Short mmCIF file of C-alpha atoms in Angstrom, two decimals:
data_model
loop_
_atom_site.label_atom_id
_atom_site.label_comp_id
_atom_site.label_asym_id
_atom_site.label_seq_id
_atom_site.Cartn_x
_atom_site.Cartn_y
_atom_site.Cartn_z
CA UNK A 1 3.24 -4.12 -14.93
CA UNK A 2 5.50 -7.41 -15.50
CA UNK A 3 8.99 -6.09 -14.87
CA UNK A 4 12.63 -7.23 -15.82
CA UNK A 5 15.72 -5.87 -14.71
CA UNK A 6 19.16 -6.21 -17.03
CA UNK A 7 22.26 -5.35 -14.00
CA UNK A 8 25.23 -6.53 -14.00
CA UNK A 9 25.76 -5.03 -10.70
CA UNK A 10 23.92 -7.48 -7.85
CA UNK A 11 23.58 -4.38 -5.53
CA UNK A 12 22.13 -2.56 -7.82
CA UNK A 13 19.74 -5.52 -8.61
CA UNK A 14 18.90 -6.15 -5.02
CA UNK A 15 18.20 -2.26 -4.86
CA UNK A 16 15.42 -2.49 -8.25
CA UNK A 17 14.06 -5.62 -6.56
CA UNK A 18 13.17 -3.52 -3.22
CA UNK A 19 12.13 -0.31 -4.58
CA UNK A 20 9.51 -2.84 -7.82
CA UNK A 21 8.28 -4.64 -4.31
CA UNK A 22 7.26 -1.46 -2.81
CA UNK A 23 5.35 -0.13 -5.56
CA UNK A 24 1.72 -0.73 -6.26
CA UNK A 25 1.07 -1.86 -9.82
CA UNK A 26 4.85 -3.24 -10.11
CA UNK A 27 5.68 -7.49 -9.95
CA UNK A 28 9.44 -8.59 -11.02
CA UNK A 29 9.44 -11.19 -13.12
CA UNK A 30 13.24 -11.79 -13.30
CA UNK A 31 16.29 -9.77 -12.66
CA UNK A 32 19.29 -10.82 -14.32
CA UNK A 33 22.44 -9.66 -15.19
CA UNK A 34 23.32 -10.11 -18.91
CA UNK A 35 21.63 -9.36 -21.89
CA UNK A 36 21.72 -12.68 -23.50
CA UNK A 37 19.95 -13.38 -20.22
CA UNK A 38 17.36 -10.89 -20.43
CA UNK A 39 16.95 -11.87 -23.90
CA UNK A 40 16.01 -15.35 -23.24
CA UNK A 41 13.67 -14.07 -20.50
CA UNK A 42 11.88 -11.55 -22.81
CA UNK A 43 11.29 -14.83 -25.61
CA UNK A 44 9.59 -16.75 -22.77
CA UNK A 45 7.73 -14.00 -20.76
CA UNK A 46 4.81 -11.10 -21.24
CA UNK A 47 7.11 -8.50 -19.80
CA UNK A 48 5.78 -4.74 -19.50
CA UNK A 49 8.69 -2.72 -18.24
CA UNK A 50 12.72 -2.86 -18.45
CA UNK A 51 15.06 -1.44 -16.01
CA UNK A 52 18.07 -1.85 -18.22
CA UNK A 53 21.52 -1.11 -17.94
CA UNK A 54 23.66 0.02 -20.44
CA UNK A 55 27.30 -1.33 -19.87
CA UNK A 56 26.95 -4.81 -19.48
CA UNK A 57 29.29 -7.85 -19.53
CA UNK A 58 27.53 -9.44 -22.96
CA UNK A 59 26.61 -6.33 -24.73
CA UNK A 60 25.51 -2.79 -24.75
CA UNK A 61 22.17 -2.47 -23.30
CA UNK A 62 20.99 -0.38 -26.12
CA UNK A 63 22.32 -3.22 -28.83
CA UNK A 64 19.26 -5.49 -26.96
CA UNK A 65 16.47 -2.80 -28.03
CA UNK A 66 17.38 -3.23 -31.59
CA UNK A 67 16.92 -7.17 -31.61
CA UNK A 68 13.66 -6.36 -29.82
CA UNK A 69 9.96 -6.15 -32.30
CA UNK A 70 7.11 -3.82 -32.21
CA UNK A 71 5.73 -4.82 -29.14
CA UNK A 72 8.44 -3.09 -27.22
CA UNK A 73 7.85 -3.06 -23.66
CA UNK A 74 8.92 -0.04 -21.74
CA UNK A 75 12.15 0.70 -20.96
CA UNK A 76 13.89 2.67 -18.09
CA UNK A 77 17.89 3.21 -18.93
CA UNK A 78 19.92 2.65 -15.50
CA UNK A 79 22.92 3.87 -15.79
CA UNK A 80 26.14 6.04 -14.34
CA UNK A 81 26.99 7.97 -16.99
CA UNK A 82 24.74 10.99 -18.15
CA UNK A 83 26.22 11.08 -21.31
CA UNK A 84 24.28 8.13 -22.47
CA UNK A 85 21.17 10.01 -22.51
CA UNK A 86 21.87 11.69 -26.29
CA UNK A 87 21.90 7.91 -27.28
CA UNK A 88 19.27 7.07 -25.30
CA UNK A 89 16.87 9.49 -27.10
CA UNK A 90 17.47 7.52 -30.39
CA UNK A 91 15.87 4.67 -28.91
CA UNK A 92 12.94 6.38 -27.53
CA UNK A 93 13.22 4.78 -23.95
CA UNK A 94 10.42 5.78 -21.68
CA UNK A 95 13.09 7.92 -19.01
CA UNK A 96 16.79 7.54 -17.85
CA UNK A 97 17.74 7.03 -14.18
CA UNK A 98 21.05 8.12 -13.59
CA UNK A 99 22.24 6.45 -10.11
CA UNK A 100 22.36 6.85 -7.56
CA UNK A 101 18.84 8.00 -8.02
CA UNK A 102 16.23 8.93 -5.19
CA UNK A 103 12.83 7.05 -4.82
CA UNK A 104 11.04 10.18 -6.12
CA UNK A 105 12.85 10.17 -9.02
CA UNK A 106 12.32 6.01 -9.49
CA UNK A 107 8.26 6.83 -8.57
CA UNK A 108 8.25 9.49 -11.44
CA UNK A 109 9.93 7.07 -14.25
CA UNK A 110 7.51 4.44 -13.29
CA UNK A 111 4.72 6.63 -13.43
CA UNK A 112 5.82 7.67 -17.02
CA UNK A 113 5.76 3.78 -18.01
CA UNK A 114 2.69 3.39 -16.43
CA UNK A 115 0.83 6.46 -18.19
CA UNK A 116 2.37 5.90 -21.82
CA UNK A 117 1.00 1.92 -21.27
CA UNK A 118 -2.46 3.10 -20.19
CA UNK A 119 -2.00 5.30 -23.56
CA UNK A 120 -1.55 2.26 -26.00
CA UNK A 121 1.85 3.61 -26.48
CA UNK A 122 5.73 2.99 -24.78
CA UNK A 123 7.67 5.31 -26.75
CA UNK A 124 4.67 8.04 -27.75
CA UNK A 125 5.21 11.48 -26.30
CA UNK A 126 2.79 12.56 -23.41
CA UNK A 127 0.13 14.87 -24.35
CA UNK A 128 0.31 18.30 -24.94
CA UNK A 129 -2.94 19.60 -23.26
CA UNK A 130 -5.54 18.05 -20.71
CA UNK A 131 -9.40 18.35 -20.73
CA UNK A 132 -11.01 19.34 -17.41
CA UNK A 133 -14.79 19.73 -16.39
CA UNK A 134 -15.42 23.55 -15.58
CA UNK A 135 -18.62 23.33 -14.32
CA UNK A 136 -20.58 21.51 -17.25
CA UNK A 137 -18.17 22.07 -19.97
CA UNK A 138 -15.21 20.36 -20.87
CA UNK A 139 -12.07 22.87 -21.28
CA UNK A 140 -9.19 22.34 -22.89
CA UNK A 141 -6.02 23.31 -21.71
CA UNK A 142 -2.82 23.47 -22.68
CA UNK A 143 0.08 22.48 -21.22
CA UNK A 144 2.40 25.27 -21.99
CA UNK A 145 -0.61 27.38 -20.50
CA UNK A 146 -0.62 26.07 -16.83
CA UNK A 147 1.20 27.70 -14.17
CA UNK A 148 1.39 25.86 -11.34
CA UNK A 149 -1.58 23.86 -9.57
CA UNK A 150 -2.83 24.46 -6.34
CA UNK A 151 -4.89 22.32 -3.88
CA UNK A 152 -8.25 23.57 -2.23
CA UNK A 153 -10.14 21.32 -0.20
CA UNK A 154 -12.44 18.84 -2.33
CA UNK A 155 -11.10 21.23 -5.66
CA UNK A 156 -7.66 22.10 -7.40
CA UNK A 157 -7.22 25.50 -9.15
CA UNK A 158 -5.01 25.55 -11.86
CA UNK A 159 -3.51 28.91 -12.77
CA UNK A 160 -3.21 30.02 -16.34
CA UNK A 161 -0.84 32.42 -18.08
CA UNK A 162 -4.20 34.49 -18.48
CA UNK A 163 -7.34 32.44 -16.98
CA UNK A 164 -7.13 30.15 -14.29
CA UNK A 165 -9.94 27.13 -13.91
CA UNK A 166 -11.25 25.73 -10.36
CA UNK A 167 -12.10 21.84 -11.46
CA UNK A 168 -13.43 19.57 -8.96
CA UNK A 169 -10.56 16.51 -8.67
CA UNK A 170 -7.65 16.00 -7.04
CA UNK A 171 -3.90 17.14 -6.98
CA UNK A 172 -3.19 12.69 -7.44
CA UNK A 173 -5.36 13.23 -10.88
CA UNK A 174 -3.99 16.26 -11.79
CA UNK A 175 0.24 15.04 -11.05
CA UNK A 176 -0.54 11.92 -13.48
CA UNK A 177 -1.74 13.43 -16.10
CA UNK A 178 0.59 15.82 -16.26
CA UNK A 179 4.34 15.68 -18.00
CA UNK A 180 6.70 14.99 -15.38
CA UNK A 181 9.48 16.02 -17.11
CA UNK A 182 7.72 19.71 -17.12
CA UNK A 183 5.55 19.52 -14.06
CA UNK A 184 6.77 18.78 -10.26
CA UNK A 185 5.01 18.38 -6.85
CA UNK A 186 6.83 20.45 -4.91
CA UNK A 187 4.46 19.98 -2.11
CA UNK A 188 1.20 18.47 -0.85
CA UNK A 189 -1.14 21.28 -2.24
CA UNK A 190 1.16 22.30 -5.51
CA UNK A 191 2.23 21.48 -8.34
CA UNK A 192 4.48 24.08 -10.42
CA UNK A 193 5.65 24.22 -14.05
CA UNK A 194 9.43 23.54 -13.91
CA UNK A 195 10.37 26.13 -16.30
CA UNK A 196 8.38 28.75 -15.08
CA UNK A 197 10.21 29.05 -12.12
CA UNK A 198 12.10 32.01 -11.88
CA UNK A 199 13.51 31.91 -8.21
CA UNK A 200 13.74 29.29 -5.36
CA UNK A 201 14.67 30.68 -1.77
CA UNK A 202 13.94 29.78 1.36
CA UNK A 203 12.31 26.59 0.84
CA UNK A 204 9.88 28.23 -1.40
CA UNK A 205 9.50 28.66 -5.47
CA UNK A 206 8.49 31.78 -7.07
CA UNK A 207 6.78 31.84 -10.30
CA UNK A 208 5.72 35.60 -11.47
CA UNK A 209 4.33 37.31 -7.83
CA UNK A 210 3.17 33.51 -6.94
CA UNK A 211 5.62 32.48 -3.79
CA UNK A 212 5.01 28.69 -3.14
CA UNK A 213 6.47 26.57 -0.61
CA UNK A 214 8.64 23.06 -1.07
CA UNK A 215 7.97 20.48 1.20
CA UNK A 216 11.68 19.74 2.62
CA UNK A 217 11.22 16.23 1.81
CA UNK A 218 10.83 17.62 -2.13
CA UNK A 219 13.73 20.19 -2.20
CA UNK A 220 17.10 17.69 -3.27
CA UNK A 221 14.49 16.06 -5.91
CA UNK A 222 13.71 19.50 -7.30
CA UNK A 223 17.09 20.62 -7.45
CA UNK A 224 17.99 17.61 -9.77
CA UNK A 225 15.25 18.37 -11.93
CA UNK A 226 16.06 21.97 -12.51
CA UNK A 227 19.01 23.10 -14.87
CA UNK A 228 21.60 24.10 -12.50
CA UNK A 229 24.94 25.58 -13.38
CA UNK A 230 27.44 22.78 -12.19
CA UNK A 231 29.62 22.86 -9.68
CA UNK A 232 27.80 24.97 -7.28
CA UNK B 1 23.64 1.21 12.95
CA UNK B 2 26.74 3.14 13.36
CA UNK B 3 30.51 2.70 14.25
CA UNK B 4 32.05 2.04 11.26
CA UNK B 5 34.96 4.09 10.19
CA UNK B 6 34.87 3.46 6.39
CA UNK B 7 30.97 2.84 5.74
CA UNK B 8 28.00 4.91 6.40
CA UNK B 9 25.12 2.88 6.09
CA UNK B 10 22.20 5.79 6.11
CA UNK B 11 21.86 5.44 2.51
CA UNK B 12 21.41 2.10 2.91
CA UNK B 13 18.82 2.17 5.92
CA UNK B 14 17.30 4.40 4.08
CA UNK B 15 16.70 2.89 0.94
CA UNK B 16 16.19 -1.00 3.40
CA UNK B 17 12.98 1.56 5.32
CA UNK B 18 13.24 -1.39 8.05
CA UNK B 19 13.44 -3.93 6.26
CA UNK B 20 16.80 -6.05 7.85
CA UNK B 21 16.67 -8.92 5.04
CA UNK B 22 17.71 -5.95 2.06
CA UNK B 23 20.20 -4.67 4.09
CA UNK B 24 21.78 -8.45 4.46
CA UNK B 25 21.46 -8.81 0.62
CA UNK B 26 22.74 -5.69 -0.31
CA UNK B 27 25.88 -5.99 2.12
CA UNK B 28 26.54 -10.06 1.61
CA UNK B 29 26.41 -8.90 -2.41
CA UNK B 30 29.13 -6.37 -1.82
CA UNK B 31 31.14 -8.71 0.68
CA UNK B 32 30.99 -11.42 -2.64
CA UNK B 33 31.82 -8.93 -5.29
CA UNK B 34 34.27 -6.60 -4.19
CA UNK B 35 37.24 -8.88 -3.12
CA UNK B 36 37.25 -9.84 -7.03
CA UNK B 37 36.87 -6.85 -8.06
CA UNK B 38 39.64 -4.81 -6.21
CA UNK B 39 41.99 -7.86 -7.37
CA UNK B 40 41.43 -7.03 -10.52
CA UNK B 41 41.40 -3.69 -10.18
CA UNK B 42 44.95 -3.97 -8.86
CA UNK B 43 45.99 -5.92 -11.75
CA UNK B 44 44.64 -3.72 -14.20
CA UNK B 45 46.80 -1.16 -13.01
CA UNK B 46 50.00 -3.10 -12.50
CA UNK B 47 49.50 -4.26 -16.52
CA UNK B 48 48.40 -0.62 -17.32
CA UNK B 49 45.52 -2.27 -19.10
CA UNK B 50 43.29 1.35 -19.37
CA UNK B 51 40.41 -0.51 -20.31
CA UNK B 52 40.40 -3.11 -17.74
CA UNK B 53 41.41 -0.11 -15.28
CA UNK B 54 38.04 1.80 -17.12
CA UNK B 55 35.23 -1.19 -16.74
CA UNK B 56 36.54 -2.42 -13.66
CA UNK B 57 36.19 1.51 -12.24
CA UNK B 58 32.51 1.66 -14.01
CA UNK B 59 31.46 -1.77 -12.47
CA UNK B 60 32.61 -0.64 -8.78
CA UNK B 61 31.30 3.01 -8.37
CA UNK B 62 27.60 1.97 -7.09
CA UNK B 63 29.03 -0.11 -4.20
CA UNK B 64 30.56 2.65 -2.76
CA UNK B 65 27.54 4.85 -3.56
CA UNK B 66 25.31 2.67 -1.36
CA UNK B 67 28.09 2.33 1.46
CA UNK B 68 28.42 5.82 1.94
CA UNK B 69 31.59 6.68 0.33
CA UNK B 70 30.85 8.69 -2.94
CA UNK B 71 34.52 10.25 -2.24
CA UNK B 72 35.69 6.73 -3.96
CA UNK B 73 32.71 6.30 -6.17
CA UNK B 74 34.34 10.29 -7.26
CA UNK B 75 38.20 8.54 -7.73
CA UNK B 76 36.92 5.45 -9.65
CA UNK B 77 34.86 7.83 -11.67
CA UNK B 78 37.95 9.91 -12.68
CA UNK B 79 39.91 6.76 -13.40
CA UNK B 80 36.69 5.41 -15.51
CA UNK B 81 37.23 8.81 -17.40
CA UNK B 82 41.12 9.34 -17.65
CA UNK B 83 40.32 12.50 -16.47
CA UNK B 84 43.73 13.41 -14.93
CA UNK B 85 47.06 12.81 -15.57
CA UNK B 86 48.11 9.12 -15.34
CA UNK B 87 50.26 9.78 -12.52
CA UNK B 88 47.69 11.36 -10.46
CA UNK B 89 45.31 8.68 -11.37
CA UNK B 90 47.60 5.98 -9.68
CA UNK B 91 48.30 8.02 -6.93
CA UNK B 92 44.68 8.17 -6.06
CA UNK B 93 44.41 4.48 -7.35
CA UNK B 94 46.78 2.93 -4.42
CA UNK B 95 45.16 4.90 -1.57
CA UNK B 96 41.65 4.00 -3.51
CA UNK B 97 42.67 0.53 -3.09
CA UNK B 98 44.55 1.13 0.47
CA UNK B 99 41.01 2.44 1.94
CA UNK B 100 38.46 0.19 -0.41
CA UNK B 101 39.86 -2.58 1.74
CA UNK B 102 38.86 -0.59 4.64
CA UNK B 103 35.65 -0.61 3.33
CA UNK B 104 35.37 -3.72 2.99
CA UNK B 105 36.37 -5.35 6.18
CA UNK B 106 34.01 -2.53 7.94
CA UNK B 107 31.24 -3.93 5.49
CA UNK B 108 31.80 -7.53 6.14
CA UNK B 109 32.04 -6.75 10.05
CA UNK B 110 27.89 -4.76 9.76
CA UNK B 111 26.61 -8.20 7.74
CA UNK B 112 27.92 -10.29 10.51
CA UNK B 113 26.24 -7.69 12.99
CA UNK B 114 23.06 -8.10 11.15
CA UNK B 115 23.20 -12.04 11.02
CA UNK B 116 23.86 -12.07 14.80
#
């Protein structure tokens, strides 16, 4: 994906710039800081993805999305404030970094871009089910059905509120096409349904009798996806 | 890289993962911006100009973020919000400004380490 970043703030430029190089699937195209800028860039370029700002010298970031036509590229809000995300919903932008921001959480938003592309569609909302092979017949499952996900060896078992299915792929498969704003990989070999969670302790999640460890590396990540009571 | 007394550069060697040119980019761009932007900063608050005082706040916050000091990235926050009286708000503005200087100097000092 062609990317552009909209910053007003070099740092936090130079920061997109490293964190686009290090992805597969990601070139910059151009990085600037206004939106008259990025506006001029957009007229001359095939660009895929936006990392946009919202308060910017020029203009409001979100004032941009209105001048731009149906063939919309992505966009990924970058802002400081959190309570730009009600406005943000209006304009149907693919996810909302709030910095600073961790690379798991820049991976995720990218991925999001990346999926809703594949699907023909920047602003569409991600499926509600997936189909999966169970031995010669294809299953469908819902999303508000599955559990968690658990690795085993060359197969992944997802667990069901009442079946589960053992489907020969892999946990990579099974995290993409999944929601990330429902679903998290809270380690190597699982993959839980954020609101199902009904404890976390020790490094682990529980969801009904099902105790399942979080990688270390996963737990701060987790904890910002999870509605916590502030100040705590 | 450590001994600094008013920067803490994990978050920064964390984000550079080795590489040495990001961290020289990311600390010559804060060396560049933030002398102009503490000037004005001051100024804003000498004129009481609240929304001068507000963007400036707003376009300042991340530096501090990446240079370890989210305690000012918290004061220029509450200043970007009004979200105390006035006359705490300048108290916490002139040792913001007293200590951002700090900052700074002790970022300035770990680019011309780097260049070395």
């Amino acid at each position: 994906m062609q990317c552009l970043i909209i910053d007003d703030d070099e740092m936090v430029r130079i920061d997109l710039e490293n964190r686009i190089s290090r992805m597969p699937g990601l070139q910059l195209a151009a990085s600037c800081a206004t939106a008259t800028q990025g506006a001029g860039i957009l007229m001359g370029n095939k660009i895929d993805l936006i990392f946009l700002d919202i308060q910017l010298p020029d203009m409001d970031g979100l004032q941009l999305l209105d001048t731009l036509t149906s063939q919309r590229p992505s966009i990924i809000l970058v802002t400081a404030k959190k309570e730009h995300a009600a406005r943000a919903f209006d304009y149907e932008v693919t996810d909302f970094l709030v910095k600073p921001f961790s690379d798991d959480r820049f991976m995720k938003a990218v991925m999001r871009a990346s999926r809703q592309r594949q699907n023909g569609s920047s602003n569409g909302a991600t499926a509600d089910h997936i189909f999966v092979r169970v031995n010669s017949v294809l299953e469908k499952i819902s999303l508000s059905d599955i559990l968690y996900v658990e690795a085993m060896a060359d197969y992944v078992q997802i667990q069901g509120t009442k079946q589960r299915y053992v489907v020969h792929s892999t946990m990579k498969a099974i995290e993409q096409s999944l929601d990330p704003n429902r679903f998290f990989r809270v380690h190597n070999s699982y993959i839980v349904r954020l609101d199902k969670i009904s404890r976390i302790e020790d490094n682990c999640v529980v969801i009904g009798d099902k105790v399942i460890p979080v990688s270390r590396a996963k737990i701060k990540t987790l904890l910002s996806q999870i509605n916590m009571l502030k100040g705590q | 890289m450590a001994g600094y007394n008013h920067i803490h550069l994990e978050e920064l060697e964390e984000l550079a993962k080795g590489n040495s040119q990001f961290m020289t980019r990311m600390l010559s761009a804060c060396c560049q911006q933030l002398p102009g932007l503490l000037d004005q900063l001051e100024s804003a608050l000498r004129d009481h100009d609240v929304e001068l005082i507000k963007r400036t706040s707003h376009r300042m916050a991340p530096t501090f973020h990446y240079l370890g000091r989210k305690d000012l990235g918290e004061v220029l926050e509450a200043l970007e919000n009004y979200t105390e009286p006035e006359s705490v708000l300048n108290e916490k503005a002139a040792a913001l400004l007293t200590e951002a200087r700090h900052v700074l100097s002790d970022a300035c000092e770990a680019l011309k380490t780097i260049q070395q």
